[in-house]
Amino acid sequence: MPTPLNVEALIDEAGFSRYQWLILLLCFLVMFLDGYDLAAVAYIVPSLMEQWGLSKPQLGQALSAALFGLAIGALLAGPLADRLGRKPALLWSVLLFGLGSLVTAWADGLNTLTVYRLLTGIGLGAALPNTITLLSEYAPTRQRAMLVSAMLCGFPLGAGAGGLCAGWLIPLYGWQSLMLLGGAVPLLLCLLLWWRMPESVRYLVARQASPEVIRRILLRIVHSPALLQAQSFSLGEQAAGAQNSSSLREVLSRPLAAGTLLLWLCCFMSMLVYYMGVNWMPLLLKEAGLSLQQFSVISALFPIGGGVGSIVVGWAMGRWESNKILAGTYLAAGLLAWAVGNAVGHGEQSWLLGSLVFCMGFASGGGQSALSSMAAGFYPTHCRATGVGSMLGVGRFGAISGVLLGAELLRQHIAPGQIFTALLIPAALVCMALLLKYVLYQRQRPLETRTV
């Protein structure tokens, strides 16, 4: 019997083709629209308060519904993608957040707005793990972390586009126009995804799809005599139970259970650090005595640093041991948070504070993007989407905790410098969890091979 052709080895040896660049672009566009929607909602708040006579706490109810939707969507998306396929799950998620944003334009009160934002959040939350999973399964192993991080840069760029569109559309056409645009474009993208986005070839192998279907996709990536002659295909990973077991049960069973729990802890603490920084940085710097111009510019350096860090940390993870690189990144994030706290506590308002904030964003934002890539590489194909989705779902509760914790610390009149310094604790926990994961899995036996 002819030896099956290893799909993972074929993708690794082929480099990155134009077809894979197309997949990267499509996933990037999904993330771009994800960022647009979450940012656009923040810009319609003043209009809603004025038109509906609502207070900030009342609107907070509707806006927080999207955060819970993000967690729900991430937790549901993984099992759905592992059972039905990455492409159908991604299409449904984009369709849901597109429709949710579209109907938000017709919301006529607080209750309907809350329901629409919850539905939108579920779609947005489901889109992230599916794009990470699909792209990672087409990326060469050495470039996976950098490519996933590059794709995730679409989120802050989309958020920036939401702000630009708000400044142009709302004065001319009202707040509804911003949501109509945020709903119509994802629906058009759905058509493009249905037409051009392939199903994951690794998923097809794991699901024992027709060799001809698999060959047709692979020929768009590389032409080789071995591919043309292959009668069957394989994955260099364990796939026991892929057909009959629950994917959630798989990620919580040996040998993956310990790594899953450690990744959940890492993502929870990582998002707590990053979202506390994103959401409360401006107010904390204002409370520390910085002027409007100063805290606006310095706060903006935090997410910008995260975008740069995503690329650099992803690149480094492709060349050195990923757990150690990421552990060092989070240790740096914690020490930089401590340094920012000390600088703020001593009344620092110069370029030094801005540099520290940028570097803190570089480490915490870059680490968060790279953590998603690490999860995609940790899980085998048959439960990868569930593993990534469950980690991000747990992480979303960390993000919510960061927002709520920041509000409570401010209510308790804790000094801004002390709040920044306290972020060293969750960052250190991430560092220790990653080092423990490295110790547990560095001698992992070679995974068995599945053929089709």
CSV table of C-alpha atoms in Angstrom, one decimal:
chain,number,residue,atom,x,y,z
A,1,MET,CA,0.0,0.0,0.0
A,2,PRO,CA,1.5,3.4,-1.0
A,3,THR,CA,2.6,5.6,1.9
A,4,PRO,CA,0.1,8.4,2.7
A,5,LEU,CA,1.2,11.9,1.9
A,6,ASN,CA,1.7,14.0,5.0
A,7,VAL,CA,-0.3,17.2,4.5
A,8,GLU,CA,1.4,19.1,7.4
A,9,ALA,CA,4.8,18.3,6.0
A,10,LEU,CA,3.7,19.4,2.5
A,11,ILE,CA,2.4,22.7,3.7
A,12,ASP,CA,5.5,23.3,5.8
A,13,GLU,CA,7.8,22.6,2.8
A,14,ALA,CA,5.8,24.6,0.2
A,15,GLY,CA,6.2,28.0,1.9
A,16,PHE,CA,3.4,30.5,1.6
A,17,SER,CA,1.6,30.6,-1.7
A,18,ARG,CA,-0.6,33.3,-3.3
A,19,TYR,CA,-3.6,31.1,-2.3
A,20,GLN,CA,-2.6,31.2,1.3
A,21,TRP,CA,-2.2,34.9,1.1
A,22,LEU,CA,-5.8,35.1,-0.1
A,23,ILE,CA,-6.9,33.1,3.0
A,24,LEU,CA,-4.9,35.4,5.2
A,25,LEU,CA,-6.5,38.5,3.6
A,26,LEU,CA,-10.1,37.1,4.0
A,27,CYS,CA,-9.4,36.3,7.7
A,28,PHE,CA,-7.9,39.8,8.1
A,29,LEU,CA,-11.1,41.3,6.7
A,30,VAL,CA,-13.2,39.4,9.2
A,31,MET,CA,-11.0,40.7,12.1
A,32,PHE,CA,-11.1,44.3,10.6
A,33,LEU,CA,-15.0,44.2,10.6
A,34,ASP,CA,-14.9,42.7,14.1
A,35,GLY,CA,-12.8,45.7,15.3
A,36,TYR,CA,-15.0,48.2,13.4
A,37,ASP,CA,-18.2,47.0,15.1
A,38,LEU,CA,-16.9,47.0,18.7
A,39,ALA,CA,-15.4,50.5,18.2
A,40,ALA,CA,-18.4,51.9,16.3
A,41,VAL,CA,-20.8,51.2,19.3
A,42,ALA,CA,-18.7,53.5,21.5
A,43,TYR,CA,-19.2,56.4,19.1
A,44,ILE,CA,-23.0,56.1,19.0
A,45,VAL,CA,-23.3,56.3,22.8
A,46,PRO,CA,-23.6,60.2,23.0
A,47,SER,CA,-26.3,60.2,20.3
A,48,LEU,CA,-28.3,57.4,22.1
A,49,MET,CA,-28.0,59.3,25.4
A,50,GLU,CA,-29.3,62.4,23.8
A,51,GLN,CA,-32.1,60.9,21.7
A,52,TRP,CA,-33.4,58.3,24.2
A,53,GLY,CA,-32.7,60.3,27.4
A,54,LEU,CA,-30.6,57.5,28.9
A,55,SER,CA,-27.9,57.6,31.6
A,56,LYS,CA,-24.4,56.0,31.3
A,57,PRO,CA,-25.3,53.1,33.6
A,58,GLN,CA,-28.4,52.3,31.6
A,59,LEU,CA,-26.4,52.2,28.3
A,60,GLY,CA,-23.7,50.2,30.2
A,61,GLN,CA,-26.3,47.4,30.4
A,62,ALA,CA,-26.6,47.2,26.6
A,63,LEU,CA,-22.9,47.6,25.9
A,64,SER,CA,-21.9,44.9,28.4
A,65,ALA,CA,-24.3,42.5,26.7
A,66,ALA,CA,-21.9,42.4,23.8
A,67,LEU,CA,-19.0,41.4,26.1
A,68,PHE,CA,-21.0,38.5,27.4
A,69,GLY,CA,-22.0,37.6,23.9
A,70,LEU,CA,-18.3,37.5,22.9
A,71,ALA,CA,-17.7,34.9,25.6
A,72,ILE,CA,-20.7,32.8,24.7
A,73,GLY,CA,-19.8,33.0,21.0
A,74,ALA,CA,-16.2,31.9,21.6
A,75,LEU,CA,-17.4,28.9,23.7
A,76,LEU,CA,-20.0,27.8,21.2
A,77,ALA,CA,-17.9,28.3,18.1
A,78,GLY,CA,-15.3,25.7,18.7
A,79,PRO,CA,-17.5,22.6,19.1
A,80,LEU,CA,-19.5,23.8,16.1
A,81,ALA,CA,-16.5,24.2,13.9
A,82,ASP,CA,-15.0,20.9,15.0
A,83,ARG,CA,-18.3,19.1,14.1
A,84,LEU,CA,-19.5,21.0,11.0
A,85,GLY,CA,-16.3,22.4,9.6
A,86,ARG,CA,-14.3,25.7,9.9
A,87,LYS,CA,-15.9,27.4,6.9
A,88,PRO,CA,-19.6,26.9,7.8
A,89,ALA,CA,-18.9,28.0,11.4
A,90,LEU,CA,-17.1,31.1,10.1
A,91,LEU,CA,-19.8,32.0,7.6
A,92,TRP,CA,-22.5,31.7,10.3
A,93,SER,CA,-20.5,33.9,12.7
A,94,VAL,CA,-20.0,36.7,10.2
A,95,LEU,CA,-23.6,36.4,9.1
A,96,LEU,CA,-24.8,36.7,12.7
A,97,PHE,CA,-22.7,39.7,13.6
A,98,GLY,CA,-23.5,41.4,10.3
A,99,LEU,CA,-27.3,40.9,10.9
A,100,GLY,CA,-26.9,42.0,14.5
A,101,SER,CA,-25.2,45.2,13.6
A,102,LEU,CA,-27.7,45.8,10.8
A,103,VAL,CA,-30.8,45.5,13.1
A,104,THR,CA,-29.1,47.6,15.8
A,105,ALA,CA,-29.8,50.6,13.4
A,106,TRP,CA,-33.5,49.9,14.0
A,107,ALA,CA,-33.3,49.6,17.8
A,108,ASP,CA,-36.0,51.8,19.4
A,109,GLY,CA,-35.2,51.3,23.1
A,110,LEU,CA,-32.8,50.0,25.7
A,111,ASN,CA,-34.3,46.4,25.8
A,112,THR,CA,-34.1,45.9,22.0
A,113,LEU,CA,-30.6,47.4,21.9
A,114,THR,CA,-29.5,45.0,24.6
A,115,VAL,CA,-30.8,41.9,22.7
A,116,TYR,CA,-29.3,43.1,19.4
A,117,ARG,CA,-25.9,43.7,21.0
A,118,LEU,CA,-26.0,40.3,22.7
A,119,LEU,CA,-26.6,38.6,19.3
A,120,THR,CA,-23.9,40.7,17.6
A,121,GLY,CA,-21.5,39.8,20.4
A,122,ILE,CA,-22.1,36.1,19.9
A,123,GLY,CA,-21.3,36.4,16.2
A,124,LEU,CA,-18.2,38.5,16.9
A,125,GLY,CA,-17.0,36.1,19.6
A,126,ALA,CA,-17.5,33.1,17.3
A,127,ALA,CA,-15.6,34.7,14.4
A,128,LEU,CA,-12.3,35.1,16.3
A,129,PRO,CA,-11.5,31.4,17.1
A,130,ASN,CA,-12.7,30.3,13.7
A,131,THR,CA,-10.4,32.7,11.8
A,132,ILE,CA,-7.4,31.7,14.1
A,133,THR,CA,-8.1,28.0,13.6
A,134,LEU,CA,-8.6,28.2,9.8
A,135,LEU,CA,-5.6,30.4,9.1
A,136,SER,CA,-3.3,28.3,11.4
A,137,GLU,CA,-4.3,25.2,9.6
A,138,TYR,CA,-3.1,26.7,6.3
A,139,ALA,CA,0.1,28.3,7.7
A,140,PRO,CA,3.5,26.6,7.7
A,141,THR,CA,4.5,25.7,11.3
A,142,ARG,CA,7.5,28.1,11.4
A,143,GLN,CA,5.4,31.1,10.3
A,144,ARG,CA,2.1,30.3,12.1
A,145,ALA,CA,2.6,32.6,15.0
A,146,MET,CA,3.6,35.6,12.9
A,147,LEU,CA,0.8,35.1,10.4
A,148,VAL,CA,-1.9,34.7,13.0
A,149,SER,CA,-0.6,37.8,14.8
A,150,ALA,CA,-0.6,39.7,11.5
A,151,MET,CA,-4.2,38.7,10.9
A,152,LEU,CA,-5.2,39.9,14.4
A,153,CYS,CA,-3.8,43.3,13.6
A,154,GLY,CA,-7.0,43.7,11.5
A,155,PHE,CA,-8.8,44.3,14.8
A,156,PRO,CA,-7.2,47.6,15.9
A,157,LEU,CA,-7.1,48.8,12.3
A,158,GLY,CA,-10.9,48.1,12.1
A,159,ALA,CA,-11.4,49.9,15.4
A,160,GLY,CA,-9.5,52.9,14.0
A,161,ALA,CA,-11.7,52.8,10.8
A,162,GLY,CA,-14.8,52.8,13.0
A,163,GLY,CA,-13.7,56.1,14.6
A,164,LEU,CA,-12.9,57.7,11.2
A,165,CYS,CA,-16.3,56.6,9.8
A,166,ALA,CA,-18.1,57.9,12.9
A,167,GLY,CA,-16.6,61.4,12.5
A,168,TRP,CA,-17.9,61.5,8.9
A,169,LEU,CA,-21.2,59.6,9.0
A,170,ILE,CA,-22.9,60.5,12.3
A,171,PRO,CA,-22.9,64.3,11.7
A,172,LEU,CA,-24.3,63.8,8.2
A,173,TYR,CA,-26.6,60.8,8.5
A,174,GLY,CA,-27.1,60.0,12.2
A,175,TRP,CA,-25.8,57.2,14.3
A,176,GLN,CA,-27.9,54.6,12.5
A,177,SER,CA,-25.7,55.0,9.4
A,178,LEU,CA,-22.6,53.8,11.3
A,179,MET,CA,-24.4,50.6,12.2
A,180,LEU,CA,-25.9,50.1,8.7
A,181,LEU,CA,-22.4,50.2,7.2
A,182,GLY,CA,-21.2,47.8,9.9
A,183,GLY,CA,-23.9,45.4,9.0
A,184,ALA,CA,-24.0,45.6,5.2
A,185,VAL,CA,-20.2,45.1,4.7
A,186,PRO,CA,-20.1,41.8,6.7
A,187,LEU,CA,-23.0,40.5,4.7
A,188,LEU,CA,-21.1,41.2,1.5
A,189,LEU,CA,-18.0,39.6,3.0
A,190,CYS,CA,-20.1,36.5,3.6
A,191,LEU,CA,-20.7,36.1,-0.1
A,192,LEU,CA,-16.9,36.5,-0.7
A,193,LEU,CA,-16.1,33.9,2.0
A,194,TRP,CA,-18.6,31.5,0.6
A,195,TRP,CA,-17.1,31.9,-2.9
A,196,ARG,CA,-13.4,32.0,-2.2
A,197,MET,CA,-12.7,30.6,1.3
A,198,PRO,CA,-11.8,26.9,1.3
A,199,GLU,CA,-12.5,24.5,4.0
A,200,SER,CA,-9.5,23.6,6.1
A,201,VAL,CA,-7.5,20.9,4.3
A,202,ARG,CA,-6.3,19.5,7.6
A,203,TYR,CA,-9.9,19.3,8.8
A,204,LEU,CA,-10.8,17.4,5.6
A,205,VAL,CA,-8.1,14.9,6.2
A,206,ALA,CA,-9.1,14.4,9.8
A,207,ARG,CA,-12.7,13.9,8.7
A,208,GLN,CA,-11.6,11.4,6.0
A,209,ALA,CA,-12.9,13.5,3.1
A,210,SER,CA,-12.4,12.4,-0.5
A,211,PRO,CA,-8.7,12.4,-1.5
A,212,GLU,CA,-9.7,14.2,-4.7
A,213,VAL,CA,-11.2,17.0,-2.8
A,214,ILE,CA,-8.1,17.3,-0.7
A,215,ARG,CA,-5.8,17.1,-3.7
A,216,ARG,CA,-7.8,19.9,-5.5
A,217,ILE,CA,-7.2,22.3,-2.6
A,218,LEU,CA,-3.5,21.4,-2.1
A,219,LEU,CA,-2.8,21.9,-5.8
A,220,ARG,CA,-3.7,25.6,-5.3
A,221,ILE,CA,-0.8,25.8,-2.8
A,222,VAL,CA,1.9,23.6,-4.4
A,223,HIS,CA,2.4,21.5,-7.6
A,224,SER,CA,4.4,18.4,-7.0
A,225,PRO,CA,4.7,14.9,-8.5
A,226,ALA,CA,4.1,13.4,-5.0
A,227,LEU,CA,0.9,15.3,-4.7
A,228,LEU,CA,-0.4,14.2,-8.1
A,229,GLN,CA,0.4,10.6,-7.4
A,230,ALA,CA,-0.8,10.4,-3.8
A,231,GLN,CA,-3.6,8.0,-3.1
A,232,SER,CA,-4.2,8.9,0.5
A,233,PHE,CA,-3.3,11.7,2.9
A,234,SER,CA,-2.2,11.9,6.6
A,235,LEU,CA,-1.7,14.3,9.5
A,236,GLY,CA,1.3,14.0,11.7
A,237,GLU,CA,-0.8,14.1,14.9
A,238,GLN,CA,-2.9,12.1,17.2
A,239,ALA,CA,-6.5,11.7,16.1
A,240,ALA,CA,-7.9,9.0,18.3
A,241,GLY,CA,-11.5,9.5,19.0
A,242,ALA,CA,-11.8,12.3,16.5
A,243,GLN,CA,-14.9,10.9,14.9
A,244,ASN,CA,-16.8,9.7,18.0
A,245,SER,CA,-15.7,11.7,21.0
A,246,SER,CA,-16.9,15.2,22.0
A,247,SER,CA,-14.2,17.7,21.1
A,248,LEU,CA,-14.7,19.4,24.5
A,249,ARG,CA,-14.2,16.1,26.3
A,250,GLU,CA,-11.0,15.7,24.2
A,251,VAL,CA,-9.5,19.0,25.3
A,252,LEU,CA,-10.3,18.2,28.9
A,253,SER,CA,-8.8,14.7,28.8
A,254,ARG,CA,-5.3,13.4,28.8
A,255,PRO,CA,-2.8,14.4,27.5
A,256,LEU,CA,-4.4,17.8,26.7
A,257,ALA,CA,-6.2,18.5,30.0
A,258,ALA,CA,-3.3,20.1,31.9
A,259,GLY,CA,-2.3,22.3,28.9
A,260,THR,CA,-5.9,23.3,28.4
A,261,LEU,CA,-6.3,24.5,32.0
A,262,LEU,CA,-3.0,26.3,31.9
A,263,LEU,CA,-4.0,28.1,28.6
A,264,TRP,CA,-7.3,29.0,30.2
A,265,LEU,CA,-5.5,30.6,33.1
A,266,CYS,CA,-3.1,32.4,30.8
A,267,CYS,CA,-5.8,33.8,28.6
A,268,PHE,CA,-8.0,34.9,31.6
A,269,MET,CA,-5.1,36.8,33.2
A,270,SER,CA,-3.8,38.1,29.9
A,271,MET,CA,-7.1,39.6,28.9
A,272,LEU,CA,-7.6,41.0,32.4
A,273,VAL,CA,-4.3,42.9,32.0
A,274,TYR,CA,-4.8,44.1,28.4
A,275,TYR,CA,-8.4,45.2,28.7
A,276,MET,CA,-7.9,46.9,32.0
A,277,GLY,CA,-5.2,48.9,30.2
A,278,VAL,CA,-7.3,49.6,27.1
A,279,ASN,CA,-10.4,50.6,29.0
A,280,TRP,CA,-9.0,52.5,32.0
A,281,MET,CA,-5.7,53.9,30.8
A,282,PRO,CA,-7.1,57.3,29.8
A,283,LEU,CA,-9.0,57.8,33.1
A,284,LEU,CA,-6.1,56.5,35.2
A,285,LEU,CA,-3.7,59.0,33.5
A,286,LYS,CA,-6.2,61.8,33.9
A,287,GLU,CA,-6.6,61.0,37.6
A,288,ALA,CA,-2.8,61.1,37.8
A,289,GLY,CA,-2.9,64.7,36.7
A,290,LEU,CA,-2.1,64.6,33.0
A,291,SER,CA,-3.7,67.1,30.7
A,292,LEU,CA,-6.3,66.0,28.0
A,293,GLN,CA,-3.6,66.2,25.3
A,294,GLN,CA,-1.1,64.3,27.3
A,295,PHE,CA,-3.3,61.4,28.4
A,296,SER,CA,-4.9,61.1,25.0
A,297,VAL,CA,-1.6,60.7,23.2
A,298,ILE,CA,0.0,58.5,25.8
A,299,SER,CA,-3.1,56.2,26.1
A,300,ALA,CA,-3.1,55.7,22.3
A,301,LEU,CA,0.4,54.4,22.5
A,302,PHE,CA,-0.8,51.3,24.4
A,303,PRO,CA,-2.9,49.7,21.6
A,304,ILE,CA,-0.3,50.9,19.0
A,305,GLY,CA,2.4,49.0,21.0
A,306,GLY,CA,0.1,46.0,21.0
A,307,GLY,CA,-0.1,46.0,17.2
A,308,VAL,CA,3.7,46.2,16.8
A,309,GLY,CA,4.2,43.6,19.5
A,310,SER,CA,1.9,41.1,17.8
A,311,ILE,CA,4.1,40.9,14.8
A,312,VAL,CA,7.4,40.9,16.6
A,313,VAL,CA,6.4,38.3,19.3
A,314,GLY,CA,4.8,36.1,16.6
A,315,TRP,CA,8.1,36.3,14.6
A,316,ALA,CA,10.2,35.4,17.6
A,317,MET,CA,7.9,32.4,18.5
A,318,GLY,CA,8.5,31.0,15.1
A,319,ARG,CA,12.2,30.9,15.7
A,320,TRP,CA,12.7,29.9,19.3
A,321,GLU,CA,10.8,27.9,21.9
A,322,SER,CA,7.4,29.5,22.0
A,323,ASN,CA,6.5,28.9,25.7
A,324,LYS,CA,9.8,30.5,26.8
A,325,ILE,CA,9.4,33.5,24.5
A,326,LEU,CA,5.9,34.1,25.6
A,327,ALA,CA,6.7,33.6,29.3
A,328,GLY,CA,9.4,36.2,28.9
A,329,THR,CA,7.0,38.5,27.1
A,330,TYR,CA,4.5,38.4,30.0
A,331,LEU,CA,7.2,38.8,32.6
A,332,ALA,CA,8.3,42.0,30.7
A,333,ALA,CA,4.6,43.1,30.6
A,334,GLY,CA,4.3,42.8,34.4
A,335,LEU,CA,7.6,44.6,35.0
A,336,LEU,CA,6.6,47.4,32.6
A,337,ALA,CA,3.2,47.7,34.4
A,338,TRP,CA,5.2,48.1,37.6
A,339,ALA,CA,7.4,50.7,36.0
A,340,VAL,CA,4.4,52.6,34.6
A,341,GLY,CA,2.9,52.6,38.1
A,342,ASN,CA,6.1,54.0,39.6
A,343,ALA,CA,6.4,56.6,36.9
A,344,VAL,CA,2.8,57.7,37.4
A,345,GLY,CA,3.2,57.7,41.2
A,346,HIS,CA,6.2,60.0,40.9
A,347,GLY,CA,4.3,62.4,38.7
A,348,GLU,CA,6.1,61.5,35.5
A,349,GLN,CA,4.5,63.1,32.4
A,350,SER,CA,7.2,63.2,29.8
A,351,TRP,CA,8.3,61.0,26.9
A,352,LEU,CA,9.6,58.4,29.5
A,353,LEU,CA,6.0,57.6,30.6
A,354,GLY,CA,4.9,57.4,26.9
A,355,SER,CA,7.7,55.0,26.1
A,356,LEU,CA,6.8,52.8,29.1
A,357,VAL,CA,3.2,52.7,28.1
A,358,PHE,CA,4.1,51.8,24.5
A,359,CYS,CA,6.4,49.0,25.7
A,360,MET,CA,3.7,47.7,28.1
A,361,GLY,CA,1.2,47.6,25.2
A,362,PHE,CA,3.9,45.9,23.1
A,363,ALA,CA,4.3,43.1,25.6
A,364,SER,CA,0.7,42.6,26.8
A,365,GLY,CA,-1.0,43.1,23.4
A,366,GLY,CA,1.7,41.1,21.5
A,367,GLY,CA,1.5,38.4,24.1
A,368,GLN,CA,-2.3,38.1,23.8
A,369,SER,CA,-2.1,37.7,20.0
A,370,ALA,CA,0.7,35.1,20.3
A,371,LEU,CA,-1.2,33.2,22.9
A,372,SER,CA,-4.0,32.5,20.4
A,373,SER,CA,-1.4,31.2,17.9
A,374,MET,CA,0.1,29.0,20.6
A,375,ALA,CA,-3.3,27.4,21.4
A,376,ALA,CA,-3.8,26.7,17.7
A,377,GLY,CA,-0.5,24.9,17.5
A,378,PHE,CA,-1.1,23.0,20.8
A,379,TYR,CA,-4.3,21.2,19.8
A,380,PRO,CA,-4.7,18.5,17.1
A,381,THR,CA,-7.0,19.2,14.2
A,382,HIS,CA,-10.1,17.3,15.3
A,383,CYS,CA,-10.5,19.5,18.5
A,384,ARG,CA,-8.4,22.6,17.6
A,385,ALA,CA,-11.4,24.9,17.2
A,386,THR,CA,-12.8,23.8,20.5
A,387,GLY,CA,-9.5,24.3,22.2
A,388,VAL,CA,-8.9,27.8,20.8
A,389,GLY,CA,-12.6,28.8,21.3
A,390,SER,CA,-12.8,27.6,24.9
A,391,MET,CA,-9.5,29.4,25.8
A,392,LEU,CA,-10.8,32.7,24.2
A,393,GLY,CA,-14.2,32.2,25.9
A,394,VAL,CA,-12.6,31.9,29.3
A,395,GLY,CA,-10.4,34.8,28.4
A,396,ARG,CA,-13.4,37.0,27.6
A,397,PHE,CA,-14.5,36.7,31.2
A,398,GLY,CA,-11.0,37.9,32.1
A,399,ALA,CA,-11.6,40.9,30.0
A,400,ILE,CA,-14.9,41.5,31.7
A,401,SER,CA,-13.2,41.1,35.1
A,402,GLY,CA,-10.6,43.6,34.1
A,403,VAL,CA,-13.2,46.2,33.2
A,404,LEU,CA,-15.2,45.6,36.4
A,405,LEU,CA,-12.0,45.4,38.6
A,406,GLY,CA,-10.8,48.7,37.2
A,407,ALA,CA,-14.1,50.4,38.1
A,408,GLU,CA,-14.1,49.0,41.6
A,409,LEU,CA,-10.5,50.0,42.3
A,410,LEU,CA,-11.3,53.5,41.1
A,411,ARG,CA,-14.4,53.6,43.3
A,412,GLN,CA,-12.2,52.6,46.3
A,413,HIS,CA,-10.0,55.6,45.4
A,414,ILE,CA,-6.9,53.5,44.9
A,415,ALA,CA,-4.1,55.6,43.4
A,416,PRO,CA,-3.5,55.1,39.7
A,417,GLY,CA,0.1,54.2,40.2
A,418,GLN,CA,-0.9,51.4,42.6
A,419,ILE,CA,-3.5,50.0,40.1
A,420,PHE,CA,-0.8,49.8,37.4
A,421,THR,CA,1.6,48.2,39.8
A,422,ALA,CA,-1.0,45.5,40.8
A,423,LEU,CA,-1.0,44.3,37.2
A,424,LEU,CA,2.4,42.7,37.8
A,425,ILE,CA,0.5,39.9,39.7
A,426,PRO,CA,-1.7,38.5,36.8
A,427,ALA,CA,1.2,38.9,34.4
A,428,ALA,CA,3.5,36.9,36.7
A,429,LEU,CA,0.9,34.2,36.9
A,430,VAL,CA,0.8,33.9,33.1
A,431,CYS,CA,4.6,33.7,33.0
A,432,MET,CA,4.6,30.8,35.6
A,433,ALA,CA,1.8,29.0,33.9
A,434,LEU,CA,3.6,29.0,30.5
A,435,LEU,CA,6.8,27.8,32.1
A,436,LEU,CA,4.9,24.9,33.8
A,437,LYS,CA,3.3,24.1,30.4
A,438,TYR,CA,6.7,23.9,28.9
A,439,VAL,CA,7.9,21.5,31.6
A,440,LEU,CA,4.9,19.3,31.2
A,441,TYR,CA,4.9,19.0,27.4
A,442,GLN,CA,8.6,19.4,26.4
A,443,ARG,CA,9.1,15.6,26.3
A,444,GLN,CA,5.7,14.8,24.8
A,445,ARG,CA,5.9,11.7,22.7
A,446,PRO,CA,5.5,12.0,18.9
A,447,LEU,CA,1.8,12.0,18.0
A,448,GLU,CA,0.3,9.2,16.0
A,449,THR,CA,-0.7,9.7,12.4
A,450,ARG,CA,-4.1,9.7,10.9
A,451,THR,CA,-4.5,8.7,7.2
A,452,VAL,CA,-7.3,9.1,4.7
